[in-house]
């Protein structure tokens, strides 16, 4: 919900509005306390906190109460990779104007944030029906980042079918996906460069 993103404008297409909510969102990771959790987010309102969590369940229910069919698409990523990626210092600027930082360089707080985010996502899977539930206005579906990287369009077709956005016939063509870069490779580079391409076997075993 930060930067130039605006759910009421840039992410709206016809009658569909997309809210991309990272857990947490924003900078300024503290070494002392977790970021606050807000019940819902509205891009048109001023931000009270520099870094925050959004309660996925209450956010989804709030938009459903306004008459929308609100779908929470919960993206799950390998916890170890997610934690490692938060602590890597990277350039958030440009080559000419670098701005090096990490999402959260404090190891204990980064782990605590991830646990809090997982609880929010888990709560949503319990409180909200699946996306293919008939008649429900506030629903959820879970997308596995690793499954998407592994199976590509075949997996994405299943997700779209559950959302009611793709025909369910067996002979239906696979959706066309743009190039997908597996960002997990950046955190297991020794495995990617060695074991997977066959240049060496893992210690004590064979590929």
XYZ file of N, CA and C in Angstrom:
621
model
N 0.806 -1.235 0.000
C 0.000 0.000 0.000
C 0.825 1.266 0.000
N 2.105 1.167 -0.319
C 2.952 2.354 -0.270
C 3.403 2.740 -1.675
N 4.152 3.833 -1.769
C 4.664 4.285 -3.053
C 3.558 4.806 -3.941
N 3.586 4.429 -5.218
C 2.617 4.931 -6.178
C 1.377 4.056 -6.270
N 1.352 2.942 -5.518
C 0.216 2.029 -5.595
C -1.033 2.684 -5.045
N -2.136 2.547 -5.760
C -3.412 3.106 -5.314
C -4.499 2.150 -5.747
N -5.111 1.472 -4.780
C -6.107 0.450 -5.110
C -7.321 1.030 -5.796
N -7.595 2.313 -5.602
C -8.794 2.907 -6.186
C -8.547 3.421 -7.603
N -7.293 3.409 -8.066
C -6.995 3.950 -9.390
C -6.139 2.997 -10.216
N -4.839 2.922 -9.906
C -3.908 2.198 -10.769
C -4.221 0.712 -10.869
N -4.748 0.123 -9.812
C -4.988 -1.320 -9.812
C -6.428 -1.679 -10.143
N -7.201 -0.740 -10.649
C -8.597 -1.029 -10.976
C -8.747 -1.268 -12.472
N -9.416 -2.333 -12.819
C -9.694 -2.657 -14.213
C -11.175 -2.994 -14.317
N -11.946 -2.083 -14.890
C -13.379 -2.317 -14.984
C -13.981 -2.398 -13.606
N -14.650 -3.516 -13.317
C -15.260 -3.669 -12.015
C -14.386 -4.401 -11.023
N -13.108 -4.631 -11.377
C -12.207 -5.378 -10.505
C -11.163 -4.448 -9.907
N -10.931 -4.602 -8.627
C -9.941 -3.793 -7.914
C -8.990 -4.735 -7.191
N -7.688 -4.511 -7.364
C -6.680 -5.391 -6.781
C -5.970 -4.666 -5.641
N -5.911 -5.301 -4.490
C -5.172 -4.785 -3.345
C -3.987 -5.706 -3.099
N -2.784 -5.208 -3.305
C -1.586 -6.006 -3.038
C -1.064 -5.618 -1.663
N -1.167 -6.515 -0.705
C -0.801 -6.219 0.671
C 0.321 -7.138 1.124
N 1.507 -6.575 1.307
C 2.597 -7.338 1.900
C 2.405 -7.359 3.417
N 2.853 -8.436 4.033
C 2.754 -8.550 5.495
C 4.148 -8.717 6.085
N 4.729 -7.641 6.641
C 4.174 -6.289 6.742
C 4.459 -5.472 5.495
N 3.839 -4.293 5.431
C 4.086 -3.332 4.366
C 4.846 -2.142 4.934
N 5.687 -1.565 4.104
C 6.400 -0.356 4.512
C 7.782 -0.632 5.065
N 8.538 0.432 5.302
C 9.900 0.322 5.808
C 9.966 0.639 7.290
N 11.196 0.781 7.767
C 11.377 1.145 9.159
C 11.184 0.005 10.129
N 11.737 -1.181 9.820
C 11.632 -2.329 10.720
C 12.246 -1.981 12.071
N 11.494 -2.203 13.117
C 11.939 -1.891 14.473
C 12.593 -3.098 15.123
N 13.550 -2.847 16.002
C 14.178 -3.925 16.750
C 13.503 -4.125 18.104
N 12.412 -3.383 18.357
C 11.788 -3.389 19.677
C 10.358 -3.907 19.684
N 9.601 -3.690 18.613
C 8.191 -4.077 18.646
C 7.694 -4.402 17.242
N 6.670 -5.251 17.192
C 6.048 -5.588 15.914
C 5.283 -4.393 15.366
N 5.165 -4.288 14.044
C 4.336 -3.220 13.482
C 2.876 -3.438 13.851
N 2.100 -2.369 13.959
C 0.687 -2.524 14.321
C -0.098 -3.223 13.213
N -1.178 -3.880 13.606
C -2.082 -4.528 12.654
C -3.361 -3.718 12.559
N -3.708 -3.310 11.332
C -4.917 -2.523 11.120
C -6.005 -3.440 10.565
N -7.285 -3.163 10.869
C -8.368 -4.060 10.448
C -8.675 -4.006 8.961
N -8.365 -2.890 8.313
C -8.621 -2.752 6.878
C -7.740 -1.641 6.351
N -7.525 -1.650 5.018
C -6.674 -0.627 4.415
C -7.425 0.058 3.293
N -7.323 1.374 3.265
C -7.938 2.176 2.212
C -6.874 3.094 1.647
N -6.545 2.928 0.368
C -5.457 3.682 -0.243
C -5.739 5.171 -0.298
N -6.991 5.569 -0.197
C -7.325 6.988 -0.293
C -7.161 7.717 1.032
N -6.922 6.969 2.117
C -6.763 7.592 3.423
C -5.291 7.767 3.755
N -4.935 8.812 4.510
C -3.524 9.011 4.879
C -3.024 7.887 5.757
N -1.745 7.559 5.611
C -1.144 6.469 6.370
C -0.758 6.950 7.760
N -1.178 6.207 8.759
C -0.873 6.569 10.141
C 0.449 5.975 10.593
N 0.854 4.847 9.964
C 2.066 4.155 10.388
C 3.011 4.000 9.203
N 4.320 4.000 9.497
C 5.309 3.809 8.446
C 5.377 2.344 8.017
N 5.148 1.442 8.960
C 5.201 0.015 8.694
C 4.009 -0.626 9.394
N 3.272 -1.490 8.701
C 2.055 -2.033 9.292
C 1.710 -3.395 8.712
N 0.853 -4.091 9.444
C 0.223 -5.327 8.978
C -1.248 -5.022 8.712
N -1.838 -5.766 7.797
C -3.275 -5.648 7.545
C -3.931 -6.983 7.892
N -4.968 -6.935 8.696
C -5.719 -8.142 9.024
C -6.475 -8.582 7.774
N -6.013 -9.658 7.169
C -6.565 -10.094 5.883
C -8.057 -10.412 6.001
N -8.448 -11.055 7.096
C -9.841 -11.467 7.258
C -10.768 -10.268 7.344
N -10.477 -9.337 8.262
C -11.367 -8.185 8.436
C -11.316 -7.260 7.229
N -10.162 -7.165 6.559
C -10.055 -6.360 5.342
C -10.981 -6.915 4.253
N -10.948 -8.239 4.075
C -11.786 -8.886 3.060
C -13.262 -8.738 3.412
N -13.606 -8.941 4.674
C -15.006 -8.815 5.103
C -15.512 -7.383 4.956
N -14.626 -6.412 5.173
C -15.042 -5.010 5.059
C -15.470 -4.671 3.643
N -14.738 -5.180 2.653
C -15.112 -4.891 1.264
C -16.320 -5.711 0.839
N -16.461 -6.903 1.385
C -17.656 -7.693 1.096
C -18.896 -6.992 1.648
N -18.750 -6.330 2.801
C -19.873 -5.616 3.404
C -20.315 -4.432 2.553
N -19.420 -3.954 1.690
C -19.761 -2.851 0.782
C -20.449 -3.355 -0.483
N -20.624 -4.674 -0.587
C -21.325 -5.245 -1.729
C -20.440 -5.922 -2.746
N -19.123 -5.913 -2.525
C -18.201 -6.542 -3.468
C -18.075 -8.035 -3.191
N -17.686 -8.799 -4.212
C -17.257 -10.178 -3.969
C -15.762 -10.100 -3.705
N -15.388 -10.232 -2.461
C -14.008 -10.005 -2.040
C -13.285 -11.339 -1.907
N -12.197 -11.496 -2.638
C -11.431 -12.737 -2.638
C -10.035 -12.462 -2.089
N -9.679 -13.137 -1.029
C -8.325 -13.042 -0.481
C -7.467 -14.123 -1.120
N -6.501 -13.729 -1.941
C -5.578 -14.663 -2.566
C -4.319 -14.684 -1.708
N -4.147 -15.750 -0.940
C -3.085 -15.841 0.049
C -1.879 -16.541 -0.568
N -0.788 -15.818 -0.729
C 0.406 -16.379 -1.362
C 1.354 -16.876 -0.275
N 1.638 -18.178 -0.302
C 2.526 -18.802 0.679
C 3.869 -19.095 0.034
N 4.960 -18.794 0.771
C 6.317 -19.032 0.282
C 7.085 -19.825 1.335
N 8.082 -20.562 0.908
C 8.884 -21.333 1.845
C 9.338 -20.433 2.999
N 9.021 -20.793 4.250
C 9.320 -19.914 5.387
C 10.803 -19.574 5.529
N 11.688 -20.543 5.305
C 13.116 -20.282 5.453
C 13.610 -19.301 4.397
N 13.132 -19.470 3.163
C 13.511 -18.556 2.088
C 12.955 -17.164 2.372
N 11.712 -17.104 2.804
C 11.085 -15.819 3.105
C 11.867 -15.071 4.176
N 12.253 -15.774 5.222
C 12.997 -15.136 6.312
C 14.359 -14.653 5.840
N 15.029 -15.481 5.054
C 16.356 -15.102 4.567
C 16.275 -13.889 3.648
N 15.265 -13.845 2.812
C 15.144 -12.749 1.848
C 14.916 -11.414 2.544
N 14.274 -11.422 3.708
C 14.001 -10.180 4.427
C 15.266 -9.535 4.970
N 16.303 -10.348 5.197
C 17.498 -9.835 5.857
C 18.638 -9.527 4.892
N 18.431 -9.807 3.603
C 19.463 -9.535 2.604
C 19.453 -8.054 2.252
N 20.613 -7.415 2.307
C 20.729 -6.015 1.902
C 20.730 -5.944 0.380
N 19.868 -5.115 -0.162
C 19.764 -4.975 -1.616
C 19.586 -3.512 -1.976
N 19.693 -3.221 -3.256
C 19.553 -1.848 -3.729
C 18.104 -1.582 -4.104
N 17.430 -0.742 -3.332
C 16.059 -0.380 -3.633
C 15.992 0.875 -4.496
N 17.147 1.414 -4.874
C 17.187 2.586 -5.741
C 17.589 2.215 -7.149
N 18.429 3.009 -7.755
C 18.918 2.777 -9.110
C 20.433 2.679 -9.077
N 21.012 2.344 -10.219
C 22.463 2.267 -10.291
C 23.092 3.634 -10.038
N 22.446 4.670 -10.531
C 22.974 6.026 -10.350
C 22.694 6.571 -8.957
N 21.535 6.210 -8.423
C 21.145 6.686 -7.099
C 20.796 5.476 -6.219
N 21.830 4.760 -5.765
C 21.571 3.543 -4.980
C 20.973 3.860 -3.605
N 20.168 2.921 -3.131
C 19.592 3.036 -1.784
C 19.577 1.635 -1.189
N 20.661 1.302 -0.516
C 20.833 -0.051 -0.003
C 20.163 -0.206 1.368
N 19.392 -1.267 1.474
C 18.693 -1.531 2.723
C 18.211 -2.976 2.705
N 17.638 -3.408 3.813
C 17.019 -4.726 3.918
C 15.601 -4.535 4.412
N 14.719 -5.503 4.107
C 13.341 -5.410 4.597
C 13.319 -5.395 6.123
N 14.169 -6.200 6.730
C 14.291 -6.203 8.188
C 15.596 -6.906 8.546
N 16.596 -6.137 8.962
C 17.919 -6.719 9.216
C 18.047 -7.317 10.614
N 17.030 -7.116 11.464
C 17.075 -7.669 12.817
C 16.507 -9.095 12.787
N 17.346 -10.078 13.039
C 16.962 -11.477 12.838
C 15.748 -11.877 13.677
N 15.747 -11.536 14.957
C 14.637 -11.951 15.818
C 13.342 -11.257 15.425
N 13.410 -9.968 15.083
C 12.197 -9.257 14.701
C 11.695 -9.732 13.342
N 12.617 -10.025 12.414
C 12.205 -10.546 11.107
C 11.432 -11.854 11.282
N 11.921 -12.721 12.161
C 11.238 -13.988 12.424
C 9.893 -13.753 13.103
N 9.836 -12.802 14.033
C 8.577 -12.496 14.726
C 7.549 -11.927 13.749
N 7.994 -11.073 12.837
C 7.083 -10.541 11.819
C 6.524 -11.656 10.952
N 7.379 -12.592 10.555
C 6.914 -13.690 9.719
C 5.908 -14.576 10.453
N 6.128 -14.793 11.736
C 5.167 -15.583 12.508
C 3.826 -14.864 12.603
N 3.873 -13.553 12.816
C 2.628 -12.774 12.890
C 1.899 -12.788 11.549
N 2.651 -12.680 10.451
C 2.044 -12.708 9.117
C 1.410 -14.071 8.843
N 2.091 -15.132 9.245
C 1.549 -16.480 9.042
C 0.254 -16.671 9.815
N 0.186 -16.125 11.029
C -1.052 -16.223 11.807
C -2.203 -15.510 11.101
N -1.925 -14.340 10.541
C -2.978 -13.596 9.834
C -3.477 -14.386 8.623
N -2.556 -14.999 7.879
C -2.953 -15.786 6.709
C -3.708 -17.047 7.130
N -3.217 -17.698 8.180
C -3.881 -18.907 8.674
C -5.288 -18.595 9.161
N -5.435 -17.489 9.891
C -6.762 -17.082 10.373
C -7.731 -16.899 9.207
N -7.233 -16.346 8.102
C -8.096 -16.122 6.938
C -8.559 -17.440 6.332
N -7.688 -18.450 6.321
C -8.090 -19.746 5.756
C -9.176 -20.401 6.605
N -9.203 -20.091 7.902
C -10.208 -20.664 8.793
C -11.512 -19.862 8.738
N -11.396 -18.544 8.714
C -12.581 -17.686 8.820
C -13.330 -17.513 7.506
N -12.608 -17.593 6.387
C -13.229 -17.332 5.087
C -13.417 -18.635 4.319
N -14.584 -18.851 3.682
C -14.788 -20.050 2.859
C -13.842 -20.066 1.666
N -13.691 -21.237 1.051
C -12.906 -21.336 -0.176
C -13.554 -20.541 -1.292
N -12.742 -20.171 -2.260
C -13.220 -19.304 -3.334
C -14.314 -19.936 -4.175
N -14.393 -21.275 -4.194
C -15.418 -21.924 -5.005
C -16.711 -22.171 -4.224
N -16.813 -21.609 -3.015
C -18.036 -21.754 -2.227
C -19.155 -20.915 -2.847
N -20.303 -21.517 -3.071
C -21.406 -20.817 -3.719
C -22.071 -19.828 -2.762
N -22.352 -18.641 -3.274
C -23.099 -17.664 -2.509
C -22.286 -16.821 -1.543
N -21.035 -17.209 -1.256
C -20.225 -16.448 -0.309
C -19.644 -15.212 -0.983
N -19.635 -14.100 -0.260
C -19.117 -12.852 -0.825
C -17.691 -12.574 -0.378
N -17.267 -13.158 0.744
C -15.893 -13.008 1.220
C -15.272 -14.394 1.283
N -14.296 -14.663 0.411
C -13.738 -16.005 0.282
C -12.213 -15.932 0.196
N -11.573 -17.109 0.157
C -10.121 -17.134 0.050
C -9.672 -18.268 -0.854
N -8.452 -18.139 -1.362
C -7.751 -19.251 -2.002
C -6.281 -19.105 -1.656
N -5.579 -20.226 -1.639
C -4.158 -20.217 -1.295
C -3.335 -20.525 -2.541
N -2.311 -19.711 -2.782
C -1.397 -19.925 -3.902
C -0.012 -20.224 -3.338
N 0.551 -21.347 -3.743
C 1.901 -21.709 -3.322
C 2.902 -21.160 -4.332
N 3.796 -20.319 -3.855
C 4.817 -19.743 -4.732
C 5.657 -20.844 -5.374
N 6.058 -21.830 -4.558
C 6.899 -22.907 -5.081
C 6.159 -23.770 -6.101
N 4.864 -24.026 -5.866
C 4.086 -24.811 -6.828
C 3.945 -24.058 -8.147
N 3.764 -22.752 -8.075
C 3.659 -21.955 -9.295
C 4.963 -22.011 -10.080
N 6.099 -21.934 -9.377
C 7.386 -22.000 -10.050
C 7.620 -23.385 -10.657
N 7.111 -24.428 -9.998
C 7.357 -25.797 -10.457
C 6.456 -26.193 -11.620
N 5.158 -25.879 -11.525
C 4.173 -26.379 -12.485
C 3.640 -25.317 -13.435
N 3.946 -24.062 -13.187
C 3.609 -22.994 -14.120
C 2.137 -22.904 -14.453
N 1.847 -22.904 -15.756
C 0.488 -22.666 -16.239
C -0.499 -23.734 -15.775
N -0.040 -24.975 -15.632
C -0.948 -26.045 -15.189
C -1.466 -25.762 -13.781
N -0.587 -25.285 -12.909
C -1.006 -24.943 -11.544
C -1.874 -23.689 -11.544
N -1.475 -22.696 -12.344
C -2.231 -21.441 -12.384
C -3.647 -21.674 -12.914
N -3.809 -22.633 -13.820
C -5.136 -22.975 -14.324
C -6.030 -23.449 -13.178
N -5.481 -24.278 -12.293
C -6.268 -24.755 -11.154
C -6.715 -23.599 -10.264
N -5.805 -22.645 -10.060
C -6.152 -21.473 -9.238
C -7.268 -20.675 -9.895
N -7.144 -20.440 -11.201
C -8.153 -19.661 -11.917
C -9.497 -20.376 -11.928
N -9.481 -21.708 -12.039
C -10.732 -22.465 -12.014
C -11.428 -22.316 -10.666
N -10.645 -22.368 -9.588
C -11.241 -22.204 -8.258
C -11.843 -20.813 -8.095
N -11.230 -19.826 -8.733
C -11.729 -18.457 -8.663
C -12.887 -18.219 -9.629
N -13.193 -19.203 -10.468
C -14.254 -19.038 -11.446
C -13.850 -18.191 -12.628
N -12.543 -18.118 -12.901
C -12.036 -17.259 -13.972
C -11.508 -18.056 -15.156
N -11.738 -19.389 -15.151
C -11.232 -20.230 -16.240
C -12.201 -21.392 -16.415
N -12.493 -21.801 -17.654
C -13.423 -22.916 -17.851
C -12.883 -24.193 -17.226
N -13.772 -24.980 -16.661
C -13.350 -26.174 -15.948
C -13.250 -27.418 -16.808
N -13.474 -27.311 -18.124
C -13.429 -28.495 -18.981
C -12.012 -29.076 -19.023
N -11.935 -30.396 -19.143
C -10.638 -31.068 -19.188
C -9.824 -30.586 -20.379
N -10.491 -30.346 -21.507
C -9.786 -29.972 -22.729
C -9.485 -28.479 -22.812
N -9.832 -27.708 -21.776
C -9.583 -26.271 -21.810
C -8.090 -26.001 -21.931
N -7.689 -25.022 -22.759
C -6.263 -24.731 -22.919
C -5.673 -24.146 -21.640
N -4.356 -24.265 -21.516
C -3.679 -23.684 -20.366
C -3.582 -22.169 -20.539
N -3.647 -21.417 -19.445
C -3.502 -19.961 -19.554
C -2.084 -19.599 -19.971
N -1.945 -18.468 -20.622
C -0.627 -17.977 -21.030
C -0.042 -17.143 -19.901
N 1.139 -17.521 -19.454
C 1.801 -16.794 -18.372
C 2.990 -16.020 -18.919
N 3.286 -14.864 -18.336
C 4.532 -14.175 -18.690
C 5.719 -14.944 -18.140
N 6.917 -14.529 -18.483
C 8.104 -15.179 -17.947
C 8.107 -15.047 -16.428
N 8.301 -16.162 -15.723
C 8.327 -16.152 -14.271
C 9.744 -16.460 -13.797
N 10.335 -15.526 -13.059
C 11.670 -15.738 -12.506
C 11.529 -16.296 -11.095
N 12.155 -17.406 -10.837
C 12.120 -18.005 -9.509
C 13.076 -17.251 -8.591
N 12.544 -16.327 -7.804
C 13.387 -15.509 -6.935
C 14.009 -16.323 -5.812
N 13.483 -17.522 -5.537
C 14.085 -18.371 -4.507
C 15.511 -18.775 -4.864
N 15.820 -18.817 -6.156
C 17.144 -19.242 -6.585
C 18.237 -18.333 -6.024
N 17.911 -17.070 -5.777
C 18.909 -16.138 -5.263
C 19.398 -16.543 -3.880
N 18.605 -17.343 -3.162
C 18.948 -17.688 -1.783
C 19.437 -19.123 -1.644
N 19.463 -19.856 -2.737
C 20.041 -21.205 -2.751
C 20.950 -21.314 -3.968
N 21.732 -20.266 -4.215
C 22.537 -20.174 -5.420
C 23.525 -21.323 -5.532
N 24.102 -21.785 -4.405
C 25.069 -22.870 -4.488
C 24.429 -24.142 -5.008
N 23.171 -24.381 -4.654
C 22.457 -25.561 -5.143
C 22.106 -25.390 -6.613
N 21.610 -24.213 -6.966
C 21.193 -23.967 -8.347
C 22.366 -24.088 -9.297
N 23.505 -23.513 -8.933
C 24.669 -23.515 -9.816
C 25.382 -24.859 -9.836
N 25.173 -25.686 -8.819
C 25.901 -26.940 -8.752
C 25.065 -28.165 -9.000
N 24.198 -28.498 -8.050
C 23.469 -29.758 -8.114
C 22.512 -29.799 -9.291
N 21.713 -28.743 -9.466
C 20.634 -28.793 -10.451
C 21.159 -28.892 -11.872
N 22.246 -28.181 -12.175
C 22.735 -28.247 -13.547
C 23.733 -29.387 -13.747
N 23.978 -30.186 -12.700
C 24.761 -31.404 -12.868
C 26.257 -31.239 -12.777
N 26.748 -30.035 -12.433
C 28.203 -29.869 -12.388
C 28.816 -30.568 -11.183
N 28.043 -30.721 -10.096
C 28.566 -31.466 -8.959
C 27.395 -32.093 -8.199
N 27.691 -33.138 -7.462
C 26.677 -33.803 -6.654
C 26.776 -33.289 -5.229
N 25.685 -33.380 -4.472
C 25.761 -32.978 -3.058
C 26.703 -33.892 -2.316
N 27.311 -33.354 -1.255
C 28.293 -34.124 -0.494
C 27.680 -35.401 0.057
N 28.346 -36.515 -0.197
C 27.908 -37.783 0.341
C 26.801 -38.446 -0.456
N 26.506 -37.930 -1.634
C 25.419 -38.538 -2.399
C 25.567 -38.250 -3.879
N 24.583 -38.697 -4.629
C 24.614 -38.498 -6.086
C 23.387 -37.695 -6.497
N 23.500 -37.070 -7.644
C 22.370 -36.290 -8.178
C 21.326 -37.254 -8.690
